[in-house]
Steps between C-alpha positions, in 0.01 A plus 500: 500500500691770374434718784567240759826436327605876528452494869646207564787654310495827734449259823837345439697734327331889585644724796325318859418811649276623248365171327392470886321764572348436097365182599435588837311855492135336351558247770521747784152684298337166556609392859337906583243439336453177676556707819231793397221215468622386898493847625150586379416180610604598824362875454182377438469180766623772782176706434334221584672481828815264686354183455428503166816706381709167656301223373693490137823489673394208704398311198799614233733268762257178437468591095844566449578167666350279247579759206843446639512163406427524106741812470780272596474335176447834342849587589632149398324613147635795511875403564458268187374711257679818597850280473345304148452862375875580647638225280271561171281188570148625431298165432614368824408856660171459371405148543664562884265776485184273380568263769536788763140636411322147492633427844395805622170466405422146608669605831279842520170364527578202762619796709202702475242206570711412832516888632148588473459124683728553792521904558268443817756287640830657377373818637449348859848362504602834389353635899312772259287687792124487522438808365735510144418122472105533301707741251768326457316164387291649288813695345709227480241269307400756251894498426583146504196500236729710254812328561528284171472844300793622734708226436472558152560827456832462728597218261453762249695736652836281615491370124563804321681684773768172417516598135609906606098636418391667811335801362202235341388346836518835646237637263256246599595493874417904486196482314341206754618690823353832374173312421548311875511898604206597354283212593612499844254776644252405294487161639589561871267796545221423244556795307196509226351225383768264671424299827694573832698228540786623715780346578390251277483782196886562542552130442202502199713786314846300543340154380326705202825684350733217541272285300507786226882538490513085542291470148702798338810336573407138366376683191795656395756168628264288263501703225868564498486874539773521748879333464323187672271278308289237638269237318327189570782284416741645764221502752460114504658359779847463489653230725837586442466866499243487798755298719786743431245796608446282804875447584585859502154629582416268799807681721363848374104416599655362817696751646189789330237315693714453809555825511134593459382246724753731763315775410190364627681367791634877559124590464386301803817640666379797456163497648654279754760753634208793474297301707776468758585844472159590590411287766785664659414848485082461536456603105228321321550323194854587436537304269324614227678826574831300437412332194310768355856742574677147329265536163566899485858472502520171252276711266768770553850299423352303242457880314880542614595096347329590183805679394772272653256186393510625117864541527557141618249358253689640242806410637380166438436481153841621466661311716303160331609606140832580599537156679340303165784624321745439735594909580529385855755808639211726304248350695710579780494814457134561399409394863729704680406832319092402589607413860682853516184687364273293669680613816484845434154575412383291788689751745361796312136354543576381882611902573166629352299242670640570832452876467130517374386215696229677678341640180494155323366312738217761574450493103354134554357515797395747803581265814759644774578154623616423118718800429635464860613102462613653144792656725651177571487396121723778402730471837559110463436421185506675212854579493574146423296536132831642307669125595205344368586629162818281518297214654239516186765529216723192586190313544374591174877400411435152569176439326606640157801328493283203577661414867215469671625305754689783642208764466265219708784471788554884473149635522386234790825589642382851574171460581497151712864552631450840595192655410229295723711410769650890557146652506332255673784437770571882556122568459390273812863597651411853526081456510532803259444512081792669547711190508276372204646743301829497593518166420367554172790704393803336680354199231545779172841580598640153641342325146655787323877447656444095440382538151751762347779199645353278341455615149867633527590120486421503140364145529136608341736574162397205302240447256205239523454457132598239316797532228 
């Protein structure tokens, strides 16, 4: 406790700047280290050839959707025990923590019984084409499978990123994604005694090393060997605690799911406008071309948000222990600092991804029609990534300080308001992707202009704990 004391001490009361990038630099290890297990992913499907290399991102949409919903209350748990910590109330920070990791569990394995149900159909509705569809059922499934060790392991991680730990949960996170690395070619291409599975392999290894980290992580929460200690007592359900998480979660898992269910919406859009695009210039199954161009370069700015992401994430910690003991101008300040870095390495990354284009995208895959739609990323899209920064720190803002209400109306904000309509209207306007990805940005840097006015207000200054 000791330890968790001493950084709550430097949280509220160190220079911003550097207790920042101190909380935030293992968090930026972990997001790239996320990031390396995609790319090889994607390294390693694309060898296989453009069919396969897409069917993960056709399935991430569906996953994150229902993964989406128990993360809302993550964040509610998160905003309560990072502002309990703030204002020196450990037992309620753990017993808000017990009731946090229960929930999650219970709500975990319902999840992961439905998916592997109703992939078939959620795939259809999806407009996956013929040919990714066989891999991407069989991917999805193997995934939904693992989901209650996921869940887990995120609870894990949101709990003692709230009391100022991040270098623990990054130690685990590296050590599962390195052994998701290894296993990866040794399942997809039957290396030695393993079978070939695949597609299927890459979804094997993930299921396999999240598990791992998942049992890791409840070992050490149980045992008390980290600033957060859980035992059977605070695990019972917890009416009063549970409805609490539900008040501020439900907003949160609302507005996360929303905004994943857009993402699968944007998916169909996507194969939708290929299709269009293709019809009208006598190419072939366009779009897998599209959404295959569509995987490449999420793979690529998620490597380019795992900076700007850590920032923000810790960002929040600060900002939710500043805001538990009422340091509200502090807070404040904390967000615009993150919001100006955020902003600046996302321009840095957008100049290098524009100039080496070519050679990344050949890196993952060999296709001319690829690296050619690749063109219209950079030209109509990409430049919109540095406002995203700004977009991604207020609404991490919101949830830590426990609004949730404005992060839900925020994030649907840019994605229904702006995002789906923009590329689907310019994309059928134009019978080109390139209004599909023009549309895509103009929603980064219209959601970034609308959020920075609204967290200017000040009206998300105001804690959610109790006295």
């Amino acid at each position: 406790m000791k330890r968790v004391e001493a950084m709550r001490e430097q949280i509220l009361r160190g220079p911003v700047v550097k207790t920042l990038i101190l909380l935030a630099y293992p968090l930026i290890i972990n997001q790239l280290v996320q990031v390396l297990y995609n790319l090889t992913d994607t390294f390693w499907l694309g060898k296989l050839g453009r069919e396969e290399l897409a069917a993960p991102g056709t399935a991430w949409p569906l996953v994150w959707f229902f993964m989406a919903m128990g993360m809302g209350f993550a964040t509610a748990g998160f905003a309560f025990v990072s502002q309990y910590v703030g204002a020196g109330n450990y037992e309620k920070a753990n017993r808000s923590a017990g009731a946090l990791y229960s929930l999650m569990m219970l709500f975990a394995i319902g999840v992961g019984i439905f998916g592997v149900v109703s992939a078939p159909y959620l795939l259809r509705f999806m407009g996956v084409s013929d040919t990714i569809y066989p891999y991407a059922l069989s991917y999805t499934r193997v995934i939904f499978a693992g989901i209650p060790f996921s869940f887990t392991l995120f609870a894990f991680n949101f709990l003692l990123r709230a009391i100022g730990d991040t270098r623990t949960p990054v130690k685990i996170n590296i050590a599962t994604v390195l052994l998701n690395l290894v296993l990866d070619p040794f399942f997809i291409f039957g290396w030695g005694p393993f079978p070939r599975l695949g597609v299927v392999g890459a979804a094997v290894a993930t299921m396999l090393s999240n598990s791992l980290g998942s049992i890791v992580g409840g070992y050490l929460l149980f045992t008390g060997k980290v600033g957060v200690h859980l035992t059977l007592k605070n695990l019972k359900p917890d009416p009063y605690f549970y409805s609490r998480i539900f008040r501020v979660g439900l907003p949160s898992s609302v507005g996360t799911s929303t905004t994943a269910l857009g993402f699968v919406i944007l998916t169909r859009i996507i194969f939708t406008i290929g299709e269009l695009y293709g019809q009208a210039h006598g190419i072939e199954n366009f779009q897998d071309v599209a959404f295959a161009t569509y995987s490449i370069t999420n793979r690529l700015t998620n490597f380019m948000f795992a900076f700007s992401d850590g920032v923000s994430m810790a960002m929040g910690t600060m900002v939710g222990q500043a805001i538990g003991a009422k340091l509200y101008e502090r807070a404040k300040e904390i967000a615009e600092k993150a919001m100006a870095i955020n902003f600046t390495i996302l321009g840095v990354g957008t100049l290098l991804f524009a100039l080496f284009r070519v050679q990344i995208f050949s890196f993952f895959i060999n296709d001319p029609a690829i690296i050619a739609e690749s063109a219209k990323v950079v030209k109509y899209f990409s430049a919109s990534l540095p406002f995203f920064g700004i977009f991604s720190a207020v609404n991490n803002v919101f949830q830590s300080s426990g609004h949730t209400k404005k992060s839900m109306l925020l994030s649907m904000f840019r994605l229904w308001g702006l995002r789906l309509p923009l590329s689907y209207g310019l994309g059928v306007l134009t019978r080109d992707t390139t209004g599909l990805w023009l549309g895509m940005g103009l929603s980064n840097v219209l959601g970034a202009l609308v959020a920075l006015a609204w967290f200017l207000r000040g009206s998300w200054m105001r804690a959610i704990i109790e006295e």
